Tab-separated table of C-alpha atoms in Angstrom:
chain	number	residue	atom	x	y	z
A	1	UNK	CA	98.357	91.553	122.764
A	2	UNK	CA	95.574	92.949	124.865
A	3	UNK	CA	95.216	96.630	125.610
A	4	UNK	CA	93.511	98.216	128.572
A	5	UNK	CA	90.525	100.260	127.390
A	6	UNK	CA	89.576	103.044	129.815
A	7	UNK	CA	86.375	105.017	129.427
A	8	UNK	CA	85.205	107.455	132.134
A	9	UNK	CA	81.638	106.957	133.293
A	10	UNK	CA	79.275	109.585	134.639
A	11	UNK	CA	80.400	108.852	138.195
A	12	UNK	CA	83.941	108.804	139.550
A	13	UNK	CA	84.222	105.096	138.806
A	14	UNK	CA	86.162	104.060	135.745
A	15	UNK	CA	85.477	100.842	133.908
A	16	UNK	CA	88.272	98.896	132.255
A	17	UNK	CA	88.031	96.226	129.609
A	18	UNK	CA	90.554	94.424	127.477
A	19	UNK	CA	90.515	94.152	123.736
A	20	UNK	CA	92.862	92.803	121.112
A	21	UNK	CA	95.013	95.786	120.108
A	22	UNK	CA	97.768	94.093	118.116
A	23	UNK	CA	96.319	90.983	116.482
A	24	UNK	CA	99.731	89.789	115.311
A	25	UNK	CA	101.028	89.498	118.894
A	26	UNK	CA	99.470	87.073	121.358
A	27	UNK	CA	100.180	86.390	124.996
A	28	UNK	CA	101.656	82.938	125.554
A	29	UNK	CA	99.382	80.256	126.994
A	30	UNK	CA	100.418	78.106	129.909
A	31	UNK	CA	101.465	74.615	128.808
A	32	UNK	CA	98.523	72.225	129.007
A	33	UNK	CA	100.574	69.983	131.298
A	34	UNK	CA	100.679	72.698	133.971
A	35	UNK	CA	96.929	73.245	133.738
A	36	UNK	CA	96.318	69.502	134.149
A	37	UNK	CA	98.617	69.409	137.179
A	38	UNK	CA	96.659	72.218	138.866
A	39	UNK	CA	93.342	70.468	138.175
A	40	UNK	CA	94.685	67.136	139.478
A	41	UNK	CA	95.944	68.859	142.613
A	42	UNK	CA	92.555	70.445	143.294
A	43	UNK	CA	90.788	67.075	142.960
A	44	UNK	CA	92.538	65.803	146.098
A	45	UNK	CA	91.658	68.816	148.263
A	46	UNK	CA	88.583	69.646	150.291
A	47	UNK	CA	86.509	72.743	149.605
A	48	UNK	CA	88.474	75.018	151.935
A	49	UNK	CA	91.878	73.944	150.612
A	50	UNK	CA	90.632	74.168	147.030
A	51	UNK	CA	89.502	77.752	147.619
A	52	UNK	CA	92.852	78.721	149.184
A	53	UNK	CA	94.817	77.120	146.358
A	54	UNK	CA	92.616	78.731	143.718
A	55	UNK	CA	93.125	82.123	145.337
A	56	UNK	CA	96.885	81.583	145.357
A	57	UNK	CA	96.899	80.611	141.680
A	58	UNK	CA	94.668	83.569	140.820
A	59	UNK	CA	96.946	85.956	142.709
A	60	UNK	CA	100.017	84.645	140.901
A	61	UNK	CA	98.249	84.879	137.541
A	62	UNK	CA	97.084	88.416	138.312
A	63	UNK	CA	100.562	89.609	139.200
A	64	UNK	CA	102.050	88.096	136.071
A	65	UNK	CA	99.318	89.227	133.676
A	66	UNK	CA	99.274	92.890	134.716
A	67	UNK	CA	102.451	93.802	132.784
A	68	UNK	CA	100.837	92.316	129.668
A	69	UNK	CA	97.400	93.904	130.083
A	70	UNK	CA	98.750	97.391	130.739
A	71	UNK	CA	101.632	97.429	128.279
A	72	UNK	CA	99.301	99.106	125.761
A	73	UNK	CA	96.632	101.494	127.080
A	74	UNK	CA	93.820	103.242	125.186
A	75	UNK	CA	92.263	106.227	126.966
A	76	UNK	CA	88.884	107.404	125.638
A	77	UNK	CA	87.136	110.531	126.914
A	78	UNK	CA	84.682	113.232	125.832
A	79	UNK	CA	83.570	116.721	126.779
A	80	UNK	CA	80.828	115.350	129.019
A	81	UNK	CA	83.078	112.669	130.538
A	82	UNK	CA	86.411	114.437	131.011
A	83	UNK	CA	89.796	112.855	131.238
A	84	UNK	CA	90.125	113.950	134.873
A	85	UNK	CA	88.174	110.820	135.844
A	86	UNK	CA	90.934	108.733	134.304
A	87	UNK	CA	93.541	110.657	136.301
A	88	UNK	CA	91.669	109.884	139.510
A	89	UNK	CA	91.781	106.193	138.671
A	90	UNK	CA	95.478	106.295	137.822
A	91	UNK	CA	96.683	108.390	140.744
A	92	UNK	CA	94.492	107.217	143.619
A	93	UNK	CA	93.291	103.700	142.933
A	94	UNK	CA	96.060	101.771	141.179
A	95	UNK	CA	99.008	103.959	140.131
A	96	UNK	CA	101.327	100.939	140.072
A	97	UNK	CA	99.519	99.376	137.108
A	98	UNK	CA	100.893	101.931	134.675
A	99	UNK	CA	104.550	101.359	135.444
A	100	UNK	CA	104.359	98.636	132.773
A	101	UNK	CA	102.823	100.885	130.099
A	102	UNK	CA	104.902	101.305	126.931
A	103	UNK	CA	102.259	102.626	124.513
A	104	UNK	CA	99.322	104.995	125.091
A	105	UNK	CA	96.597	106.218	122.752
A	106	UNK	CA	94.525	109.178	123.967
A	107	UNK	CA	91.355	109.649	121.945
A	108	UNK	CA	88.463	112.084	122.371
A	109	UNK	CA	85.003	110.895	121.408
A	110	UNK	CA	82.435	113.249	119.850
A	111	UNK	CA	79.771	114.459	122.244
A	112	UNK	CA	76.054	114.795	121.546
A	113	UNK	CA	76.416	118.529	120.920
A	114	UNK	CA	75.869	119.776	117.377
A	115	UNK	CA	78.492	122.478	117.858
A	116	UNK	CA	81.528	121.384	115.848
A	117	UNK	CA	83.894	123.195	118.231
A	118	UNK	CA	82.560	122.059	121.600
A	119	UNK	CA	81.923	118.464	120.553
A	120	UNK	CA	85.647	117.675	120.686
A	121	UNK	CA	87.147	116.711	124.035
A	122	UNK	CA	89.770	119.029	125.512
A	123	UNK	CA	93.226	117.866	126.561
A	124	UNK	CA	95.215	120.285	128.715
A	125	UNK	CA	98.969	120.303	129.073
A	126	UNK	CA	98.973	119.847	132.854
A	127	UNK	CA	96.574	116.895	132.540
A	128	UNK	CA	98.788	115.167	129.986
A	129	UNK	CA	101.865	115.817	132.133
A	130	UNK	CA	100.207	114.220	135.170
A	131	UNK	CA	99.246	111.199	133.108
A	132	UNK	CA	102.736	110.767	131.668
A	133	UNK	CA	104.318	111.016	135.105
A	134	UNK	CA	102.662	107.689	136.005
A	135	UNK	CA	104.223	105.916	132.999
A	136	UNK	CA	108.029	105.826	133.362
A	137	UNK	CA	108.454	103.251	130.563
A	138	UNK	CA	106.318	105.006	127.965
A	139	UNK	CA	107.804	104.890	124.446
A	140	UNK	CA	104.846	105.557	122.109
A	141	UNK	CA	102.181	108.254	122.520
A	142	UNK	CA	99.285	108.705	120.087
A	143	UNK	CA	96.949	111.692	120.595
A	144	UNK	CA	93.881	111.658	118.346
A	145	UNK	CA	90.981	114.042	117.709
A	146	UNK	CA	91.441	116.352	120.701
A	147	UNK	CA	91.443	120.095	121.204
A	148	UNK	CA	94.812	120.960	122.698
A	149	UNK	CA	94.889	123.659	125.389
A	150	UNK	CA	98.245	124.906	126.739
A	151	UNK	CA	98.628	126.326	130.238
A	152	UNK	CA	99.479	129.853	131.292
A	153	UNK	CA	103.255	129.958	131.629
A	154	UNK	CA	103.428	131.412	135.142
A	155	UNK	CA	101.129	128.656	136.416
A	156	UNK	CA	102.926	125.768	134.756
A	157	UNK	CA	106.634	126.640	134.709
A	158	UNK	CA	107.365	124.867	138.001
A	159	UNK	CA	105.194	121.862	137.146
A	160	UNK	CA	107.137	120.942	133.999
A	161	UNK	CA	110.620	122.037	135.087
A	162	UNK	CA	111.688	118.482	135.927
A	163	UNK	CA	108.933	116.575	134.148
A	164	UNK	CA	110.269	116.050	130.629
A	165	UNK	CA	109.871	112.707	128.955
A	166	UNK	CA	111.578	110.738	126.201
A	167	UNK	CA	109.597	109.064	123.427
A	168	UNK	CA	110.394	106.847	120.500
A	169	UNK	CA	107.291	108.030	118.626
A	170	UNK	CA	104.791	110.860	119.116
A	171	UNK	CA	101.734	110.823	116.822
A	172	UNK	CA	99.344	113.777	116.656
A	173	UNK	CA	96.257	112.958	114.581
A	174	UNK	CA	93.409	115.423	114.004
A	175	UNK	CA	94.611	117.610	116.866
A	176	UNK	CA	93.015	121.060	116.938
A	177	UNK	CA	95.103	124.127	117.699
A	178	UNK	CA	94.324	127.835	117.808
A	179	UNK	CA	91.454	128.054	120.309
A	180	UNK	CA	93.262	129.092	123.509
A	181	UNK	CA	93.939	132.358	125.323
A	182	UNK	CA	96.553	133.412	127.856
A	183	UNK	CA	93.964	134.529	130.400
A	184	UNK	CA	93.460	138.205	129.500
A	185	UNK	CA	91.992	137.611	126.080
A	186	UNK	CA	95.380	137.395	124.375
A	187	UNK	CA	95.367	134.396	122.086
A	188	UNK	CA	98.116	131.821	121.765
A	189	UNK	CA	99.532	131.558	118.273
A	190	UNK	CA	99.266	128.189	116.534
A	191	UNK	CA	103.023	127.807	116.758
A	192	UNK	CA	103.012	128.506	120.502
A	193	UNK	CA	100.296	125.916	121.060
A	194	UNK	CA	102.223	123.237	119.197
A	195	UNK	CA	105.370	124.241	121.068
A	196	UNK	CA	103.584	123.875	124.385
A	197	UNK	CA	102.863	120.236	123.553
A	198	UNK	CA	106.340	119.392	122.274
A	199	UNK	CA	107.993	121.072	125.261
A	200	UNK	CA	106.842	118.202	127.487
A	201	UNK	CA	109.516	115.993	125.938
A	202	UNK	CA	113.288	116.153	125.997
A	203	UNK	CA	113.632	113.589	123.196
A	204	UNK	CA	111.357	112.498	120.331
A	205	UNK	CA	112.795	110.085	117.776
A	206	UNK	CA	109.794	110.053	115.409
A	207	UNK	CA	107.288	112.898	115.179
A	208	UNK	CA	104.176	112.053	113.128
A	209	UNK	CA	101.680	114.890	112.554
A	210	UNK	CA	98.557	113.860	110.638
A	211	UNK	CA	95.732	116.192	109.559
A	212	UNK	CA	96.362	119.032	112.025
A	213	UNK	CA	93.736	121.752	112.390
A	214	UNK	CA	94.978	125.348	112.368
A	215	UNK	CA	91.926	127.641	112.096
A	216	UNK	CA	92.477	130.389	109.557
A	217	UNK	CA	95.734	128.920	108.263
A	218	UNK	CA	94.768	126.234	105.817
A	219	UNK	CA	96.534	125.278	102.645
A	220	UNK	CA	94.311	127.571	100.608
A	221	UNK	CA	94.467	130.739	102.691
A	222	UNK	CA	98.156	130.834	103.631
A	223	UNK	CA	100.083	131.929	100.555
A	224	UNK	CA	103.630	130.839	99.872
A	225	UNK	CA	104.763	134.460	99.965
A	226	UNK	CA	104.044	134.640	103.705
A	227	UNK	CA	106.198	131.643	104.602
A	228	UNK	CA	109.430	133.568	105.016
A	229	UNK	CA	107.687	136.236	107.059
A	230	UNK	CA	106.337	133.763	109.617
A	231	UNK	CA	108.946	131.000	109.611
A	232	UNK	CA	110.513	132.214	112.861
A	233	UNK	CA	107.242	131.815	114.741
A	234	UNK	CA	107.861	128.217	115.718
A	235	UNK	CA	111.160	127.689	117.511
A	236	UNK	CA	112.262	124.329	118.792
A	237	UNK	CA	111.019	123.955	122.390
A	238	UNK	CA	113.649	124.798	124.979
A	239	UNK	CA	114.908	121.816	126.934
A	240	UNK	CA	114.704	119.188	124.202
A	241	UNK	CA	118.180	117.728	123.975
A	242	UNK	CA	117.619	115.630	120.867
A	243	UNK	CA	115.381	116.668	117.946
A	244	UNK	CA	113.504	114.053	115.901
A	245	UNK	CA	115.414	112.063	113.322
A	246	UNK	CA	112.179	111.185	111.487
A	247	UNK	CA	109.388	113.640	110.735
A	248	UNK	CA	106.080	112.764	109.034
A	249	UNK	CA	103.784	115.579	107.916
A	250	UNK	CA	100.658	114.036	106.408
A	251	UNK	CA	97.240	115.406	105.583
A	252	UNK	CA	94.178	114.278	103.639
A	253	UNK	CA	91.922	117.303	103.869
A	254	UNK	CA	94.089	120.436	103.560
A	255	UNK	CA	93.525	121.399	107.197
A	256	UNK	CA	96.721	123.382	107.315
A	257	UNK	CA	100.103	121.685	106.796
A	258	UNK	CA	101.961	124.868	105.875
A	259	UNK	CA	102.439	126.194	109.425
A	260	UNK	CA	104.095	122.851	110.159
A	261	UNK	CA	106.499	123.189	107.259
A	262	UNK	CA	107.570	126.528	108.651
A	263	UNK	CA	109.091	124.824	111.672
A	264	UNK	CA	111.622	123.048	109.490
A	265	UNK	CA	113.427	126.288	108.796
A	266	UNK	CA	114.604	126.373	112.382
A	267	UNK	CA	118.201	125.167	112.569
A	268	UNK	CA	117.387	122.687	115.349
A	269	UNK	CA	115.455	120.550	112.864
A	270	UNK	CA	118.391	119.999	110.530
A	271	UNK	CA	119.268	116.649	112.096
A	272	UNK	CA	116.195	115.002	110.539
A	273	UNK	CA	117.190	111.908	108.570
A	274	UNK	CA	113.725	110.759	107.422
A	275	UNK	CA	111.074	113.143	106.096
A	276	UNK	CA	107.573	112.198	104.917
A	277	UNK	CA	105.323	114.909	103.474
A	278	UNK	CA	101.989	115.200	101.659
A	279	UNK	CA	101.949	117.452	98.586
A	280	UNK	CA	98.482	118.791	97.797
A	281	UNK	CA	99.156	122.145	96.195
A	282	UNK	CA	101.643	124.373	94.417
A	283	UNK	CA	102.488	126.397	97.536
A	284	UNK	CA	103.401	123.261	99.445
A	285	UNK	CA	105.610	121.978	96.650
A	286	UNK	CA	107.539	125.248	96.569
A	287	UNK	CA	107.817	125.293	100.352
A	288	UNK	CA	109.287	121.782	100.365
A	289	UNK	CA	111.922	122.848	97.853
A	290	UNK	CA	113.047	125.611	100.198
A	291	UNK	CA	113.010	123.168	103.101
A	292	UNK	CA	115.242	120.714	101.259
A	293	UNK	CA	117.755	123.472	100.631
A	294	UNK	CA	117.966	124.060	104.375
A	295	UNK	CA	117.852	120.538	105.832
A	296	UNK	CA	118.641	118.317	102.835
A	297	UNK	CA	122.225	117.561	103.828
A	298	UNK	CA	121.222	115.081	106.549
A	299	UNK	CA	118.247	113.455	104.807
A	300	UNK	CA	118.663	109.757	104.085
A	301	UNK	CA	115.023	108.763	103.454
A	302	UNK	CA	112.487	110.982	101.681
A	303	UNK	CA	108.824	110.019	101.196
A	304	UNK	CA	106.374	111.982	99.045
A	305	UNK	CA	102.586	111.553	98.869
A	306	UNK	CA	101.108	113.264	95.806
A	307	UNK	CA	97.359	113.667	95.267
A	308	UNK	CA	96.381	113.608	91.597
A	309	UNK	CA	93.001	115.287	91.926
A	310	UNK	CA	94.655	118.443	93.305
A	311	UNK	CA	97.511	118.516	90.809
A	312	UNK	CA	95.877	117.347	87.567
A	313	UNK	CA	95.873	119.668	84.552
A	314	UNK	CA	98.610	121.830	86.075
A	315	UNK	CA	102.263	121.796	85.068
A	316	UNK	CA	104.029	119.226	87.235
A	317	UNK	CA	107.092	121.445	87.541
A	318	UNK	CA	105.223	123.589	90.048
A	319	UNK	CA	104.887	120.649	92.417
A	320	UNK	CA	108.082	118.622	92.118
A	321	UNK	CA	110.821	120.041	94.341
A	322	UNK	CA	114.456	119.683	93.298
A	323	UNK	CA	116.191	116.868	95.186
A	324	UNK	CA	119.755	117.932	94.399
A	325	UNK	CA	120.354	119.455	97.890
A	326	UNK	CA	119.807	115.996	99.442
A	327	UNK	CA	123.405	114.879	99.045
A	328	UNK	CA	123.064	111.899	101.416
A	329	UNK	CA	119.681	110.644	100.192
A	330	UNK	CA	119.650	106.830	100.145
A	331	UNK	CA	115.978	105.918	99.624
A	332	UNK	CA	113.212	107.761	97.780
A	333	UNK	CA	109.570	106.670	98.077
A	334	UNK	CA	106.929	108.265	95.839
A	335	UNK	CA	103.246	107.498	96.421
A	336	UNK	CA	100.754	108.885	93.908
A	337	UNK	CA	97.002	108.944	94.519
A	338	UNK	CA	95.291	109.191	91.125
A	339	UNK	CA	91.763	110.538	91.346
A	340	UNK	CA	90.331	109.621	87.935
A	341	UNK	CA	92.872	108.726	85.262
A	342	UNK	CA	90.263	107.595	82.743
A	343	UNK	CA	91.160	110.482	80.433
A	344	UNK	CA	94.887	110.028	81.111
A	345	UNK	CA	95.027	113.566	82.491
A	346	UNK	CA	95.995	112.765	86.083
A	347	UNK	CA	98.269	109.891	85.149
A	348	UNK	CA	100.175	111.810	82.486
A	349	UNK	CA	100.732	114.740	84.829
A	350	UNK	CA	101.985	112.429	87.538
A	351	UNK	CA	104.405	110.676	85.211
A	352	UNK	CA	105.938	114.025	84.328
A	353	UNK	CA	106.094	114.920	88.008
A	354	UNK	CA	107.905	111.687	88.905
A	355	UNK	CA	110.267	112.179	85.972
A	356	UNK	CA	111.168	115.670	87.184
A	357	UNK	CA	111.902	114.353	90.666
A	358	UNK	CA	114.171	111.629	89.316
A	359	UNK	CA	116.089	114.023	87.074
A	360	UNK	CA	117.253	115.938	90.153
A	361	UNK	CA	117.938	112.880	92.346
A	362	UNK	CA	121.446	112.827	93.866
A	363	UNK	CA	124.111	110.251	93.084
A	364	UNK	CA	123.779	108.755	96.560
A	365	UNK	CA	120.310	107.295	95.799
A	366	UNK	CA	120.291	103.492	96.027
A	367	UNK	CA	116.610	102.587	96.538
A	368	UNK	CA	113.641	103.887	94.552
A	369	UNK	CA	110.042	102.905	95.323
A	370	UNK	CA	107.061	104.102	93.269
A	371	UNK	CA	103.449	103.383	94.298
A	372	UNK	CA	100.348	104.244	92.262
A	373	UNK	CA	96.812	104.126	93.641
A	374	UNK	CA	93.956	104.473	91.151
A	375	UNK	CA	90.354	105.297	92.021
A	376	UNK	CA	88.145	103.043	89.931
A	377	UNK	CA	84.509	102.014	89.702
A	378	UNK	CA	83.435	98.837	91.434
A	379	UNK	CA	83.275	95.873	89.105
A	380	UNK	CA	85.367	97.523	86.399
A	381	UNK	CA	88.986	97.073	85.445
A	382	UNK	CA	91.135	100.061	86.449
A	383	UNK	CA	92.097	102.152	83.423
A	384	UNK	CA	95.649	102.504	82.230
A	385	UNK	CA	97.744	105.036	84.091
A	386	UNK	CA	98.650	106.922	80.909
A	387	UNK	CA	99.086	106.321	77.181
A	388	UNK	CA	102.430	104.924	76.091
A	389	UNK	CA	103.686	108.191	74.597
A	390	UNK	CA	103.515	109.854	78.014
A	391	UNK	CA	106.107	107.472	79.455
A	392	UNK	CA	108.882	109.138	77.439
A	393	UNK	CA	110.028	111.583	80.130
A	394	UNK	CA	110.014	108.904	82.808
A	395	UNK	CA	111.908	106.552	80.525
A	396	UNK	CA	114.620	109.160	79.967
A	397	UNK	CA	114.843	109.929	83.686
A	398	UNK	CA	115.167	106.233	84.574
A	399	UNK	CA	117.884	105.712	81.990
A	400	UNK	CA	119.872	108.655	83.300
A	401	UNK	CA	119.435	107.556	86.900
A	402	UNK	CA	120.436	103.928	86.375
A	403	UNK	CA	123.467	104.849	84.302
A	404	UNK	CA	124.753	107.220	86.965
A	405	UNK	CA	123.679	105.426	90.160
A	406	UNK	CA	125.249	101.987	89.999
A	407	UNK	CA	123.489	99.367	92.136
A	408	UNK	CA	120.144	101.166	92.166
A	409	UNK	CA	117.267	98.908	93.270
A	410	UNK	CA	113.744	99.801	92.176
A	411	UNK	CA	110.273	98.700	93.248
A	412	UNK	CA	106.778	99.313	91.872
A	413	UNK	CA	103.477	98.923	93.743
A	414	UNK	CA	100.032	99.367	92.233
A	415	UNK	CA	96.721	99.420	94.133
A	416	UNK	CA	93.181	100.505	93.347
A	417	UNK	CA	90.729	102.278	95.655
A	418	UNK	CA	87.057	101.409	95.242
A	419	UNK	CA	84.770	104.297	96.281
A	420	UNK	CA	82.490	101.934	98.210
A	421	UNK	CA	85.355	100.700	100.382
A	422	UNK	CA	87.536	103.786	100.564
A	423	UNK	CA	90.725	101.772	101.002
A	424	UNK	CA	93.237	100.219	98.601
A	425	UNK	CA	92.552	96.762	97.195
A	426	UNK	CA	94.806	94.682	94.945
A	427	UNK	CA	94.677	95.597	91.289
A	428	UNK	CA	94.121	92.736	88.835
A	429	UNK	CA	97.245	92.119	86.815
A	430	UNK	CA	96.961	94.150	83.648
A	431	UNK	CA	99.135	92.719	80.929
A	432	UNK	CA	98.938	95.893	78.863
A	433	UNK	CA	100.149	98.069	81.726
A	434	UNK	CA	102.967	95.725	82.680
A	435	UNK	CA	103.996	95.502	79.049
A	436	UNK	CA	104.061	99.299	78.863
A	437	UNK	CA	106.347	99.464	81.879
A	438	UNK	CA	108.724	96.868	80.487
A	439	UNK	CA	108.855	98.500	77.083
A	440	UNK	CA	109.678	101.868	78.586
A	441	UNK	CA	112.308	100.696	81.057
A	442	UNK	CA	115.967	101.060	80.143
A	443	UNK	CA	117.449	97.973	78.527
A	444	UNK	CA	118.667	95.450	81.077
A	445	UNK	CA	116.611	96.901	83.907
A	446	UNK	CA	113.577	94.645	83.479
A	447	UNK	CA	114.939	92.013	85.851
A	448	UNK	CA	115.555	94.558	88.581
A	449	UNK	CA	112.141	96.190	88.374
A	450	UNK	CA	109.875	94.330	90.783
A	451	UNK	CA	106.093	94.330	90.881
A	452	UNK	CA	103.817	93.919	93.869
A	453	UNK	CA	100.025	93.930	93.966
A	454	UNK	CA	99.630	93.740	97.745
A	455	UNK	CA	97.700	96.778	99.028
A	456	UNK	CA	99.705	97.197	102.244
A	457	UNK	CA	103.080	96.094	100.942
A	458	UNK	CA	106.145	97.304	102.794
A	459	UNK	CA	108.388	99.279	100.435
A	460	UNK	CA	111.422	97.476	101.816
A	461	UNK	CA	109.804	94.113	101.009
A	462	UNK	CA	109.187	95.209	97.444
A	463	UNK	CA	112.705	96.581	97.183
A	464	UNK	CA	114.169	93.384	98.536
A	465	UNK	CA	115.375	94.603	101.943
């Protein structure tokens, strides 16, 4: 399906172009018979009648194609070419085009400045609100690589009083917080800035926060001991009638996930049914354990991403939170990124970590999915995850789990990341590794343990639905 690409130029004019945004969805072509009929009809007309008929056909095509072209919109802007140019196009030239929009991606492009702060485009709350007001059917909003700036409350309270929107999915990727002031030099807190964005919406089904930037509050500088002291800083925005049922907190570069975990302590977040988190340090693992004690009752799906290069050589017990509070947990997905398991260090630690998780899994668990990604050298076979003796703990945990949880379905996915590509590729089938897995599985479970070597496999496909 095509998406409208909008990029502000130096002048007030805005150029639009279409590009293939979802390659698996294509607009339907007119039947060839209809095209032949139009051509045959034009053959019998003179020049004037042909022109009139062509204009009529073009007008009909234009009216019918607009809902398709503007169903998905990508907005690109920068510091030098601000997003206000886009607003002028939307509000003054053709506001009706965006009534068909269901999905929007707002992305800031880096400017030519060498200043790492100023090179990121700024997105203000009032600007986003004006843009959303032109899209009554919007269901998905993706904001990427912008510096978020809230508005002074007394200037914006009337503007947003009746302008709250409902979304199926809100994705915030590489959004920068913590650079705004209230007008008299008083700075907004990081929590207040995030709240100012969420307060635009009265309903968000899925909230996906990826690599947020909180200056001065990264995973290394914010100690676990300060969590309880600051956990009340982020309250659920007033006016939202329905909190998210799925929350994804992901990060690749330790830019500060802990302030986001703090929000989960608020009682309004206890309706979350699906939680996805990245675990990159001891403090985060301990914080998640506290979170599960508070919100675990409602959780049905729990997804963990563990990074081996940050956890290797440290006792896995510091990182694996107890799952026992999750009394309704139905599906558990564990993804492990192994940095360099050549010496079995990362892999052995991760096996112990997974075993500890499984030992505390509740009796309600019915689906278990384990994915391993190994960084390997190009042209070489990936090394074994761990020597056979290190599978003992996992073997015991699997036996206990399968004996207690009748009907448990399990899936296993293995990929390998080549440094030159930076993305997972299928791992060649390693008979030794597969044999290790089979030997260490509880008796009778071999038939139920499925293998997949597809890099982007859906866990549900591997699990069988």
